[in-house]
mmCIF file of C-alpha atoms in Angstrom:
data_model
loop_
_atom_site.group_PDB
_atom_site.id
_atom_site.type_symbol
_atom_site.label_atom_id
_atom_site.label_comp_id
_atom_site.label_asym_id
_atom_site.label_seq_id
_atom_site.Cartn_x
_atom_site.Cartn_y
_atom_site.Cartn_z
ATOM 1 C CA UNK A 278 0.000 0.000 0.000
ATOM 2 C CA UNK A 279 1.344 3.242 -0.589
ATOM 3 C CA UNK A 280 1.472 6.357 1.866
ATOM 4 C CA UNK A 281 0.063 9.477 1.451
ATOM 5 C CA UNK A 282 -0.195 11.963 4.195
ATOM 6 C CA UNK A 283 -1.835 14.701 2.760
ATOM 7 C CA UNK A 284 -4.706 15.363 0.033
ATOM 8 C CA UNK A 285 -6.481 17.896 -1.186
ATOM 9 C CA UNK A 286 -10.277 16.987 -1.787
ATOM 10 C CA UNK A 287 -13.740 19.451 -2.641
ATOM 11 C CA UNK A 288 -17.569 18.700 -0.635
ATOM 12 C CA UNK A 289 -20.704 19.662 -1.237
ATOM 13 C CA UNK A 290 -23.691 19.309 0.578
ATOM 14 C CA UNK A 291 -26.788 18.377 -1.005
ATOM 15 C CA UNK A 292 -29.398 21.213 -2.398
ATOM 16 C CA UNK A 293 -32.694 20.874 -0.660
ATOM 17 C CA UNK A 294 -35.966 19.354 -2.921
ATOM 18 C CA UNK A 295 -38.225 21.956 -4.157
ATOM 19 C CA UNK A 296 -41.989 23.014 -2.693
ATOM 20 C CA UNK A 297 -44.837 21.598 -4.485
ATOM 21 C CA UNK A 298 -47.728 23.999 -5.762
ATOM 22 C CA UNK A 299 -50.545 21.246 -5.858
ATOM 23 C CA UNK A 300 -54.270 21.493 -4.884
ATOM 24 C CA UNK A 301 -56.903 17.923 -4.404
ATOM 25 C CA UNK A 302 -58.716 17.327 -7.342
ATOM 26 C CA UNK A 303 -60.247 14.442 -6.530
ATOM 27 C CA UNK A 304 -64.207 12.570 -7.039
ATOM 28 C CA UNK A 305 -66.734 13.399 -4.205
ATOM 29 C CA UNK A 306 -64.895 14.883 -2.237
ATOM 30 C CA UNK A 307 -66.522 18.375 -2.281
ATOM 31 C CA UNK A 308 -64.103 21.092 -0.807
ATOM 32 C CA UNK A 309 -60.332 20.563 -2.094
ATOM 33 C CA UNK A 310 -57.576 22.961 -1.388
ATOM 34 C CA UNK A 311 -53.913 23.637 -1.265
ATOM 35 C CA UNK A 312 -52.037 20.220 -0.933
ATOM 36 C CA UNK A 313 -48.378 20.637 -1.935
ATOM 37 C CA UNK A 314 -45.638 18.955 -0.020
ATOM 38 C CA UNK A 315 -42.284 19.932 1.245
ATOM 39 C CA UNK A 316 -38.903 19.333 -0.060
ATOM 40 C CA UNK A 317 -36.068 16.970 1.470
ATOM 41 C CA UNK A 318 -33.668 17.933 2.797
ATOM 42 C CA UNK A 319 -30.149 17.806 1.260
ATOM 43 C CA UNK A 320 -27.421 15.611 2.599
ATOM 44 C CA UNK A 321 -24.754 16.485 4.626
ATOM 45 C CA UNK A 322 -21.019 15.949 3.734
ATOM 46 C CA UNK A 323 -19.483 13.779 7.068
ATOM 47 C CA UNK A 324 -16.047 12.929 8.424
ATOM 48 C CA UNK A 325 -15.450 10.073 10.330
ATOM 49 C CA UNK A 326 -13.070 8.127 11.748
ATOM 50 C CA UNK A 327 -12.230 4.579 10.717
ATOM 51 C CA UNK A 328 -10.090 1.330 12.057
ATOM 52 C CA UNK A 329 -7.690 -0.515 9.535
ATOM 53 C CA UNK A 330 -7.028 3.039 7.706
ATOM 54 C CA UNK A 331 -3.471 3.818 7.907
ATOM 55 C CA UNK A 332 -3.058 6.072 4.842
ATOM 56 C CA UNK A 333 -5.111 8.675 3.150
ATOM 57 C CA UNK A 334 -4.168 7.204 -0.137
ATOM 58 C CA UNK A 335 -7.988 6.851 -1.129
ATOM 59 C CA UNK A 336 -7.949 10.239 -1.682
ATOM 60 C CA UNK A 337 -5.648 10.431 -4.737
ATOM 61 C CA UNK A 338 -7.885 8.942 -6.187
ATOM 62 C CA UNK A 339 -11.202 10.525 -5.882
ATOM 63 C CA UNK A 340 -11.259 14.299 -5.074
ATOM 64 C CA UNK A 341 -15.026 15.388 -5.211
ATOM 65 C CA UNK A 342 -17.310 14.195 -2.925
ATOM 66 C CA UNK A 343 -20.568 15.612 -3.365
ATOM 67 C CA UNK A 344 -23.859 14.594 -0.879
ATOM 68 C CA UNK A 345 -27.524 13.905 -2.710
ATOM 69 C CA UNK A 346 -30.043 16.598 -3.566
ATOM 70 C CA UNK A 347 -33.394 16.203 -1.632
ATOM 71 C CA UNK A 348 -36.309 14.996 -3.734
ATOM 72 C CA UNK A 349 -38.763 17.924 -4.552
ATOM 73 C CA UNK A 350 -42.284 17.802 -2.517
ATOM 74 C CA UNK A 351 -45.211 16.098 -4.132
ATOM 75 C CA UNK A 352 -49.035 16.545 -3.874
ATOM 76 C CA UNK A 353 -51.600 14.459 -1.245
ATOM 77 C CA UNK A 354 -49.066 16.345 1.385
ATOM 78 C CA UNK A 355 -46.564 14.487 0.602
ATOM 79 C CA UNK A 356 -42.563 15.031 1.375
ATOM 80 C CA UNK A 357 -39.591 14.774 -0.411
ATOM 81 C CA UNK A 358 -36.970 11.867 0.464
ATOM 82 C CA UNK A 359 -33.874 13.654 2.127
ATOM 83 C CA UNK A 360 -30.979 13.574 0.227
ATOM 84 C CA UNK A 361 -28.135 10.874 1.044
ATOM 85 C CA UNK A 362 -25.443 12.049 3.386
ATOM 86 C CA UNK A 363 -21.893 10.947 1.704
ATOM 87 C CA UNK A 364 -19.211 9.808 4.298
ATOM 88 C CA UNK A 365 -15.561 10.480 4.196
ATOM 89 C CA UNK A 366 -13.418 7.518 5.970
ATOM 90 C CA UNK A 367 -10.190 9.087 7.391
ATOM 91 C CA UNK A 368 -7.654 6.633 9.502
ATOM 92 C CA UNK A 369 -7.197 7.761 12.870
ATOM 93 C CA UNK A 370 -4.247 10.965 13.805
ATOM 94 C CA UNK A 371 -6.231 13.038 10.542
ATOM 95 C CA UNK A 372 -6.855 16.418 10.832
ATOM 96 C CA UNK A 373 -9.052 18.518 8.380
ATOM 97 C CA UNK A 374 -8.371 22.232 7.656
ATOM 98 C CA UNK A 375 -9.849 24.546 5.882
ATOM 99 C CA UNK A 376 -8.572 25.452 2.540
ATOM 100 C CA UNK A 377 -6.332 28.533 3.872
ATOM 101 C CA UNK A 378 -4.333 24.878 5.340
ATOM 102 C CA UNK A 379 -3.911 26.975 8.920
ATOM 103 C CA UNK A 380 -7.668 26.877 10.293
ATOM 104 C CA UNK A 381 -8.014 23.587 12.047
ATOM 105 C CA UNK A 382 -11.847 22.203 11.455
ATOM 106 C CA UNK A 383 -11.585 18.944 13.589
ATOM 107 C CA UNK A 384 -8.296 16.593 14.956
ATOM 108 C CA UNK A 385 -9.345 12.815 15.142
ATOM 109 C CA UNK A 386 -7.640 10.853 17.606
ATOM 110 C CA UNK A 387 -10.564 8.008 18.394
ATOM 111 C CA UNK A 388 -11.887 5.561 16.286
ATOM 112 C CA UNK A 389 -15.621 6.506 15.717
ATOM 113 C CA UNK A 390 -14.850 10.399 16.295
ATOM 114 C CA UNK A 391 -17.551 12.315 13.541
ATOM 115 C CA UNK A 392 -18.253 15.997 12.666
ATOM 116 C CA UNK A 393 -20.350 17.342 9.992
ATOM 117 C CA UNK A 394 -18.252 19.185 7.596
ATOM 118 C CA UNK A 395 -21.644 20.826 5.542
ATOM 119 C CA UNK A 396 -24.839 20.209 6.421
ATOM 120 C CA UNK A 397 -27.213 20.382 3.572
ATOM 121 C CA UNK A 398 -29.885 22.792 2.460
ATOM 122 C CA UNK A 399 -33.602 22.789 3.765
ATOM 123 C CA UNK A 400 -36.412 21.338 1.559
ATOM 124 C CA UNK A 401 -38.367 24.451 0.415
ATOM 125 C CA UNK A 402 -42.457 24.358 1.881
ATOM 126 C CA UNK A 403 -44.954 23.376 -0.557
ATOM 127 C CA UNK A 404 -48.323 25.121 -0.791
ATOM 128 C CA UNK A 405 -49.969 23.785 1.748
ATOM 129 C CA UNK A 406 -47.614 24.979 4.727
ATOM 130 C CA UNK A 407 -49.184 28.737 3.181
ATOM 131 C CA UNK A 408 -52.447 28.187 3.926
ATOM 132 C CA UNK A 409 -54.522 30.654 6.032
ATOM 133 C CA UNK A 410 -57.653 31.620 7.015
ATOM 134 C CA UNK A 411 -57.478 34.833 4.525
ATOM 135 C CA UNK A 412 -55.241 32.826 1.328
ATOM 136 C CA UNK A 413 -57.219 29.723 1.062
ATOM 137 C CA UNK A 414 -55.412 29.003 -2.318
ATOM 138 C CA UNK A 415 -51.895 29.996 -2.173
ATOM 139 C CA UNK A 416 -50.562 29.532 -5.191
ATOM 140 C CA UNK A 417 -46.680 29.847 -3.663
ATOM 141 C CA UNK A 418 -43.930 27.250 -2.896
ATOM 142 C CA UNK A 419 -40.826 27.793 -1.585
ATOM 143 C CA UNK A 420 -37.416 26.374 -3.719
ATOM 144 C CA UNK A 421 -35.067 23.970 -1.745
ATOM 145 C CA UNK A 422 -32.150 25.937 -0.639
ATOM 146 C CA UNK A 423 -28.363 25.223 -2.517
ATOM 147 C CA UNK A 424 -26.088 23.933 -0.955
ATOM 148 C CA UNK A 425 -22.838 24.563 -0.119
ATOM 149 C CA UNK A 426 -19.316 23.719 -1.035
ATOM 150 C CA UNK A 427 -15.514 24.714 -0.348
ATOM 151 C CA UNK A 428 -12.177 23.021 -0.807
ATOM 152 C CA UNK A 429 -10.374 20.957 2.437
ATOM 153 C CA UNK A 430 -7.475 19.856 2.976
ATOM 154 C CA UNK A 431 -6.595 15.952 5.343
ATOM 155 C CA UNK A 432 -3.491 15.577 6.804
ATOM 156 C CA UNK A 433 -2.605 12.458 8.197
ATOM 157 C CA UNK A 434 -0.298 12.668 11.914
ATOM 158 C CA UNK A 435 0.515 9.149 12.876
ATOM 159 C CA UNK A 436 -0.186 8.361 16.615
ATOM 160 C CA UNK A 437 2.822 7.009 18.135
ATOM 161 C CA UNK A 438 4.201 6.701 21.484
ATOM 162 C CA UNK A 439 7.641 7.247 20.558
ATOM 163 C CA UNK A 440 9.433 8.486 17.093
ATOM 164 C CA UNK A 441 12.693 7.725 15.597
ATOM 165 C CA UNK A 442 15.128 10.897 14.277
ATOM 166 C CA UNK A 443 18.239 10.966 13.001
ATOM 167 C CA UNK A 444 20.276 11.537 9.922
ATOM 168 C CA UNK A 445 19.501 9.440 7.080
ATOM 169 C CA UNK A 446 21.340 6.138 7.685
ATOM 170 C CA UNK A 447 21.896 6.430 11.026
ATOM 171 C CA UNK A 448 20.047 3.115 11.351
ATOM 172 C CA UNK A 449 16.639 3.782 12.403
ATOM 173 C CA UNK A 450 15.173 1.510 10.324
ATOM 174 C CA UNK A 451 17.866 -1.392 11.760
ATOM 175 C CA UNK A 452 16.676 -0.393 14.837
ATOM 176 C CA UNK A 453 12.461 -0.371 14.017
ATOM 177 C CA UNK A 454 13.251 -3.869 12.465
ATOM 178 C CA UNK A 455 15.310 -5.695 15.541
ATOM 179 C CA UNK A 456 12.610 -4.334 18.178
ATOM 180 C CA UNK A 457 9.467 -4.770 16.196
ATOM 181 C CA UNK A 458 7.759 -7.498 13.382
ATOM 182 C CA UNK A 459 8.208 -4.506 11.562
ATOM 183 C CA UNK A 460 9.888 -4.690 7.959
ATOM 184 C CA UNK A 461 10.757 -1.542 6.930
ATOM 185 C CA UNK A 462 13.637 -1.054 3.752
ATOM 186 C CA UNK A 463 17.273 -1.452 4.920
ATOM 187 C CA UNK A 464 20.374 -0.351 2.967
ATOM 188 C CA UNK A 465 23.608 1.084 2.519
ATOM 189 C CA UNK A 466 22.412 4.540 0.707
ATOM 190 C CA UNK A 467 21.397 7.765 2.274
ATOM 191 C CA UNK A 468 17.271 8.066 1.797
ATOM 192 C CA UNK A 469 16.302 4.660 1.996
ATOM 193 C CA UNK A 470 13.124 5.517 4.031
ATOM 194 C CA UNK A 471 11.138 7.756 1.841
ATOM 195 C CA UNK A 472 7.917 7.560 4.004
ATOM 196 C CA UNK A 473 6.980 6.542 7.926
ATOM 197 C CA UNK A 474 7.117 3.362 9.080
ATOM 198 C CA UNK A 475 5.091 1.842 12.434
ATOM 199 C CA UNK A 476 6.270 -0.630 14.420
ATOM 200 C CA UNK A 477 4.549 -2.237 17.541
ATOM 201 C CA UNK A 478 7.248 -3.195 20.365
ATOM 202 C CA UNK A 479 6.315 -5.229 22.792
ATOM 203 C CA UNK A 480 8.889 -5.786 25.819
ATOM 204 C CA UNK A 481 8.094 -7.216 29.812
ATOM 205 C CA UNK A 482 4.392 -7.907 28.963
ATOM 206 C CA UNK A 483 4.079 -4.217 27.582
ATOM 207 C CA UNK A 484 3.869 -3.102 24.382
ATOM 208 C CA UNK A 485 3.962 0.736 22.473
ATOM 209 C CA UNK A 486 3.898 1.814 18.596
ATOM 210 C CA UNK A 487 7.489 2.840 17.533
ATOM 211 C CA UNK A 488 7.527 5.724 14.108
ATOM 212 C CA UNK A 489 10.132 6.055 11.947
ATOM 213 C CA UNK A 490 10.806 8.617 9.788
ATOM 214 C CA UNK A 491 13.074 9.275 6.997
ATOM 215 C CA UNK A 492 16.372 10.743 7.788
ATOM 216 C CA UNK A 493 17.048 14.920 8.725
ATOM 217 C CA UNK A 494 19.700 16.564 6.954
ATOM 218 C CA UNK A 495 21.139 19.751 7.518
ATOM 219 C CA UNK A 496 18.879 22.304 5.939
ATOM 220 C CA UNK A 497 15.893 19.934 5.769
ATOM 221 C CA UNK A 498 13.796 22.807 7.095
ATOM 222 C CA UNK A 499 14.453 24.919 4.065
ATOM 223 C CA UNK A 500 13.328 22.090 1.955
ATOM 224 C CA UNK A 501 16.845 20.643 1.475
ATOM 225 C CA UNK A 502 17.205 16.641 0.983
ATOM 226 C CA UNK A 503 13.529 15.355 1.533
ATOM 227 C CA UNK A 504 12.768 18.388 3.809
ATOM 228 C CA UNK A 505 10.999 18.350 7.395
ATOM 229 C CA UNK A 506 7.211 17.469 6.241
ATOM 230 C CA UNK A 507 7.224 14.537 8.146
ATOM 231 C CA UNK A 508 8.005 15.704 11.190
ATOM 232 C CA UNK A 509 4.677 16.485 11.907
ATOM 233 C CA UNK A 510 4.418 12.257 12.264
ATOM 234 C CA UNK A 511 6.204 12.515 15.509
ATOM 235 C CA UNK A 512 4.453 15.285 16.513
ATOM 236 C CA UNK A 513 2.243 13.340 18.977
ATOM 237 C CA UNK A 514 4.536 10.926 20.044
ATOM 238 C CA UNK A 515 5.801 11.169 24.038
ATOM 239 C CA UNK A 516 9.467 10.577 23.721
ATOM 240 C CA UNK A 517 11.601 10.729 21.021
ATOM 241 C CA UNK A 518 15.247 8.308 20.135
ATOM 242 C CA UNK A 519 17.835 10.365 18.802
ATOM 243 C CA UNK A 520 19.781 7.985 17.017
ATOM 244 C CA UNK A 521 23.667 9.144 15.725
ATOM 245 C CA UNK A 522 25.574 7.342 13.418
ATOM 246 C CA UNK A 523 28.409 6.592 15.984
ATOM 247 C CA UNK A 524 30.997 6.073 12.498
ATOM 248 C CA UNK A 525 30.599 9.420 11.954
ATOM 249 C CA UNK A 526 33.432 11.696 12.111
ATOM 250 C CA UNK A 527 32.084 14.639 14.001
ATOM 251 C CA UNK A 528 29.124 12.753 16.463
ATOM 252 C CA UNK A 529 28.410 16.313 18.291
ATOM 253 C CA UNK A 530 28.125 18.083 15.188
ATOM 254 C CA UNK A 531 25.721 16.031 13.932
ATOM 255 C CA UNK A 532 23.342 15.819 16.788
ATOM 256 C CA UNK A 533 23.417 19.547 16.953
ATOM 257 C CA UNK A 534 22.456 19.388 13.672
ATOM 258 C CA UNK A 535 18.764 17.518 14.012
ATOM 259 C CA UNK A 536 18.436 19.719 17.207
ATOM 260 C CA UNK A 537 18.325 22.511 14.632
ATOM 261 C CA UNK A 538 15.918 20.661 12.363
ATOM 262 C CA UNK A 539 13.601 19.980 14.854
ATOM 263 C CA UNK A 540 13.457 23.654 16.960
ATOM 264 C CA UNK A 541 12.879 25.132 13.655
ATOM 265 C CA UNK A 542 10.350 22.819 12.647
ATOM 266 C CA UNK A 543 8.123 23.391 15.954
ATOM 267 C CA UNK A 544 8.906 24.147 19.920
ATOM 268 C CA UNK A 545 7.257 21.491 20.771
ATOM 269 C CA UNK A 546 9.410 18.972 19.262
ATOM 270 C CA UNK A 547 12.309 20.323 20.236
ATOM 271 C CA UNK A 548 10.925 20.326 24.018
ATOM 272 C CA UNK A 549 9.885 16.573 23.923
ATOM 273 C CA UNK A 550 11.279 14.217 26.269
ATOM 274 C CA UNK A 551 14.709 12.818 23.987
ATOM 275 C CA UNK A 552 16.949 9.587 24.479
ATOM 276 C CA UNK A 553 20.180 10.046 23.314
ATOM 277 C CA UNK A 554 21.919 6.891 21.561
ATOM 278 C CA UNK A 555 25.354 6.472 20.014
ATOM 279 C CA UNK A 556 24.680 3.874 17.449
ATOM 280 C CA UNK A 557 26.669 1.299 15.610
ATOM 281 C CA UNK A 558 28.676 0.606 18.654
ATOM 282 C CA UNK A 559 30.261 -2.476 17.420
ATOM 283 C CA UNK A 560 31.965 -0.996 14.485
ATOM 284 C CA UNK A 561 34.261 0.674 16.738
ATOM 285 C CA UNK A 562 37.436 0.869 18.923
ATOM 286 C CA UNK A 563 37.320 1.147 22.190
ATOM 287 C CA UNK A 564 38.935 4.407 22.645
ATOM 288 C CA UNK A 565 37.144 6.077 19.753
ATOM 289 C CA UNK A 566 33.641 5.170 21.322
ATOM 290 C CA UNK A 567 35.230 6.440 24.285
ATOM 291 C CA UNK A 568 35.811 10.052 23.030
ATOM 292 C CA UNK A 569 32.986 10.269 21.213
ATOM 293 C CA UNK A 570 30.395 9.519 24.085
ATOM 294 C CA UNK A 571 32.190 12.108 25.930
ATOM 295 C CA UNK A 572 31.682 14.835 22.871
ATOM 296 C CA UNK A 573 27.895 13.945 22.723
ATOM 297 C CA UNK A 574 27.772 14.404 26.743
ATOM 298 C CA UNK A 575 29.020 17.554 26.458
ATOM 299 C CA UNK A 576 26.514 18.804 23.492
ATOM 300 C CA UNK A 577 23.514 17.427 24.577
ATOM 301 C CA UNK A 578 23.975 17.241 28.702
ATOM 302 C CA UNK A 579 22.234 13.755 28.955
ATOM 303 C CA UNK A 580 23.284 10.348 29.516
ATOM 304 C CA UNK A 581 24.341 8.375 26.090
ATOM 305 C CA UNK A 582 22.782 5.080 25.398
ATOM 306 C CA UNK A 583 25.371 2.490 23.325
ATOM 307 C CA UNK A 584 23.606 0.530 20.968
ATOM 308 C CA UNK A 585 23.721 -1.461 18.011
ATOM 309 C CA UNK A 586 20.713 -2.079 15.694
ATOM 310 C CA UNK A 587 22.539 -5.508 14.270
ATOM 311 C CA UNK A 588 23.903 -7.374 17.688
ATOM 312 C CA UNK A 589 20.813 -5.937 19.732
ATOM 313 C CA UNK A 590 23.360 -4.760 22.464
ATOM 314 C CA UNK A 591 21.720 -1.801 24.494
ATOM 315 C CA UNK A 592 18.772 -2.109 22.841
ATOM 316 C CA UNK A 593 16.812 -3.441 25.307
ATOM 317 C CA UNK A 594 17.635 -0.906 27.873
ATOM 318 C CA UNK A 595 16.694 2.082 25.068
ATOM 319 C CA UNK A 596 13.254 0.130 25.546
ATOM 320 C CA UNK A 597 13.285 0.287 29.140
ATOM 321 C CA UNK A 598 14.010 4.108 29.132
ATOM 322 C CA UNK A 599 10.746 5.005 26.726
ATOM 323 C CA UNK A 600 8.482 2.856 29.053
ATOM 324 C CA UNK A 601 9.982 4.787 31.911
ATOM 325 C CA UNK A 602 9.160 8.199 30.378
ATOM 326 C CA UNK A 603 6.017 7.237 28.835
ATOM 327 C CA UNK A 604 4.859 5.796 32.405
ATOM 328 C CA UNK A 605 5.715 9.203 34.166
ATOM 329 C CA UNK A 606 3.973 10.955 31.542
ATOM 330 C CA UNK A 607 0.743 9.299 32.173
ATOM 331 C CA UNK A 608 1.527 9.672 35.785
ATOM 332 C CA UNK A 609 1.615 13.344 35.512
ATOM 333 C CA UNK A 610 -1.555 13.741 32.890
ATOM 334 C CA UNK A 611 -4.093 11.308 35.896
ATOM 335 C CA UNK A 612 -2.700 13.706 38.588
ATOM 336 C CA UNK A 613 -3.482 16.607 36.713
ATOM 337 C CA UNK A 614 -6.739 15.493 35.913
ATOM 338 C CA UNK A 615 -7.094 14.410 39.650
ATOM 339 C CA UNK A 616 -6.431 18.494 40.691
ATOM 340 C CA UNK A 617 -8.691 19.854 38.043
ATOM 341 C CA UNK A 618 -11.617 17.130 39.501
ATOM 342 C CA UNK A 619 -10.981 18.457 42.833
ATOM 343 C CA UNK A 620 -11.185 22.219 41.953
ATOM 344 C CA UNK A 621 -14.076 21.556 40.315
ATOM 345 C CA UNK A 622 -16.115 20.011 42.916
ATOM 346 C CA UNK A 623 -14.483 21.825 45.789
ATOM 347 C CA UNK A 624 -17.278 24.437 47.045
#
């Protein structure tokens, strides 16, 4: 299947059905009168969110999506059919802006989550909803008002609890594959992940969704190398492992560098919980891994992890570390919830 994480697609909701100017004509029965029905009403244009979507892809495909027109009203007083509301199926982590791409309509994060993007028009009245004591015999129906239509765009955040960054073949996608069923494309060229991967791990009877993304390159914000448009994938995740390429020459440099990438994508990346991990461990000499744990220390003031995506050493205790911080996030969210419960009820 392929991904696509963003689409551009046009509504409309369904014009309401049309008043009916009718009067009873009918044998025996001796006073007739006004007996027009209403219009339907139009259908509404509806967002909802699905299981077992994990790609907008559907979308490329078909662009329009336009809801049914109400039938028009009829006579013997009766009403038009409403029009047939048209459904769009979005996986969950979608979120639907308007057309400017910066005003936020609705952010799905549940599985059954709906809004109504347009509703659709009234049926216009018929006749018979005229008729008074003083116009016996209106001769007046209302139309069934148009309806509307605009231009959205879906863009597709995956929900993860933890995201993988780094340069491009720093081994992320070793690492997805050796703690997850996932099987994401491994080789020895810069780029080889072109779009997100998910991986469940599951480790001491626990289990979280791992995202990786392809690989940040200096300049990637200014649209250099793939450029920084999936970042927003990790967006939502809790912590984030910062994997560097420990055969690099200059390790410090190159962590500062996806710092960079990420503060000038969005704050609130670059304030997300990060593990730090020296990868490829086993390709090198002791006292080279020695000095260049100490330069990353001194760049990024946290404790390096020493792993390596192809033995599996350290990788386990990377593992450990994102339950840990995941855990005390939750913590913090219940006992904030907690306070705000007590305020609320506290006379």
């Amino acid at each position: 299947m392929k991904f696509l994480d963003q689409a551009k697609v046009y509504i409309k909701s369904g014009s309401g059905g049309g008043g009916a100017v009718s009067f009873l004509r009918e044998k025996f029965v001796e006073f007739g009168g006004p007996d027009g029905g209403n219009g339907g009403r139009g259908g509404d244009v509806i967002a909802e969110c699905a299981d077992g979507l994990n790609t907008l892809i559907d979308f490329r495909y078909q662009q329009h999506f336009r809801a049914g027109t109400g039938v028009h009203g009829m006579g013997k007083n009766r009403t038009g059919a409403d029009g047939e509301d048209i459904v769009l199926r979005v996986p969950v982590g979608t979120q639907i802006f308007e057309e400017d791409q910066e005003t936020l309509i609705a952010d799905f994060t549940e599985v059954g989550q709906r809004i109504v993007l347009l509703k659709g028009g009234n049926g216009g009245f018929g006749n018979a909803y005229f008729k008074t004591s003083s116009n016996q015999a209106p001769r007046r129906a209302n139309p069934g008002q148009e309806g509307t239509e605009k231009g959205i765009w879906l863009r597709l955040k995956l929900i993860a609890d933890a995201g993988l960054v780094g340069q491009p073949n720093a081994g992320k996608s070793t690492f997805l594959s050796a703690v997850s069923a996932a099987k994401p494309k491994i080789a020895d060229y810069p780029f080889t992940t072109l779009h997100p991967n998910l991986g469940v791990v599951r480790i001491a009877e626990r289990e979280f969704v791992l995202a990786d993304i392809p690989g940040l390159i200096e300049g990637a914000s200014e649209g250099i190398g793939i450029g920084d448009r999936f970042l927003g994938h990790i967006e939502r995740c809790g912590v984030l492992i910062h994997l560097i390429d420990g055969t690099n020459e200059d390790v410090a440099h190159t962590y500062q560098a996806v710092r960079h990438e990420l503060a000038a994508y969005a704050d609130v990346l670059a304030d997300k919980p990060e593990i730090v991990v020296l990868n490829k461990v086993d390709a090198l000499p002791p006292d080279e891994l020695k000095d260049k744990i100490e330069a990353l220390k001194k760049v990024s003031k946290a404790d390096i992890r020493q792993v390596s995506g192809v033995t599996g050493q350290g990788v386990e205790q990377v593992l450990f570390d994102v339950l840990a911080i995941l855990d005390a996030d939750k913590a913090a969210i219940a006992e904030a919830e907690r306070k705000q419960t007590e305020e609320k009820w506290t006379p």
